[in-house]
XYZ file of C-alpha atoms in Angstrom:
104
model
C 45.294 153.712 144.286
C 46.993 150.401 145.460
C 46.285 147.126 143.542
C 43.777 144.784 145.198
C 45.717 141.797 145.547
C 44.145 140.847 149.056
C 47.600 141.775 150.602
C 47.589 145.606 149.894
C 45.339 147.958 151.341
C 43.586 149.965 148.821
C 42.037 153.855 149.435
C 38.871 152.103 150.201
C 40.259 150.100 152.698
C 42.168 152.930 154.418
C 38.669 154.946 154.219
C 37.078 151.978 155.967
C 39.508 151.943 158.664
C 39.265 155.671 159.454
C 35.556 155.628 159.350
C 35.574 152.647 161.895
C 37.604 154.597 164.317
C 34.706 157.266 164.120
C 32.172 154.549 165.180
C 33.747 152.121 167.361
C 32.806 153.236 171.087
C 30.064 155.839 169.983
C 26.626 155.584 170.163
C 24.676 156.392 166.582
C 22.075 158.860 167.399
C 20.464 158.511 163.917
C 20.809 159.751 160.460
C 18.764 162.320 158.673
C 18.831 163.817 155.033
C 17.896 167.333 155.127
C 17.942 167.771 151.530
C 17.521 165.422 148.570
C 20.993 164.235 148.780
C 23.078 165.395 151.681
C 23.399 163.135 154.900
C 24.064 163.692 158.377
C 24.602 161.166 161.043
C 25.178 162.252 164.737
C 27.060 160.165 167.114
C 27.863 160.804 170.640
C 30.415 159.710 173.490
C 30.859 159.981 177.205
C 32.014 163.101 178.205
C 29.731 165.356 176.256
C 31.304 164.543 173.006
C 28.919 164.912 169.837
C 30.106 164.164 166.096
C 28.568 164.560 162.950
C 29.305 162.554 159.960
C 28.178 164.258 156.799
C 28.487 163.596 153.072
C 26.609 164.265 149.827
C 26.685 161.603 147.267
C 25.730 164.259 144.528
C 28.876 166.188 144.810
C 30.224 169.373 146.470
C 27.996 171.657 148.627
C 28.789 174.523 151.251
C 27.211 173.733 154.476
C 26.750 176.217 157.174
C 27.552 174.884 160.418
C 24.694 175.180 163.093
C 26.535 177.217 165.923
C 24.669 175.053 168.459
C 27.090 172.177 167.401
C 30.033 173.955 168.725
C 32.298 172.405 165.921
C 36.043 172.803 166.941
C 37.499 170.156 164.352
C 36.846 168.316 161.326
C 38.443 164.667 160.376
C 38.382 163.130 157.147
C 38.932 159.953 155.833
C 42.390 160.440 155.137
C 42.953 160.879 158.765
C 43.536 164.627 158.699
C 42.041 166.594 161.219
C 41.492 170.431 160.635
C 40.926 173.350 163.134
C 37.367 174.435 162.773
C 37.380 176.838 165.702
C 36.967 180.147 163.353
C 34.772 178.418 160.852
C 31.281 178.806 160.176
C 30.910 176.681 156.995
C 32.167 173.755 155.605
C 32.552 172.196 151.978
C 31.221 168.709 151.908
C 30.845 166.044 149.087
C 31.024 162.410 148.095
C 33.614 161.557 150.817
C 32.263 161.632 154.491
C 33.642 164.189 157.123
C 33.418 164.193 160.731
C 32.789 167.472 162.531
C 33.471 167.392 166.187
C 32.717 169.600 169.339
C 35.877 167.958 171.098
C 38.502 165.269 170.757
C 36.898 161.728 171.388
């Protein structure tokens, strides 16, 4: 964790920049809480792109990925991209992840 001296970007700053990349140029279709604590926000872009930003402020949970989402990748707030083409579930937690049906 970097010192917050106004010059050095903290881990929160890096996370903000990553989530900003997810959102700039996308259209937010809405956010829902399907359980008492898990949140899902759906975004879309031209060309058939759909993304799902998911987090749970209460901690880690396993989420079965709806097959209708056709997820191929997962991005996390540390800028890592994971192949999800063979996955049917994902671990979610307090840090948001982005599930995507194609590259933006």
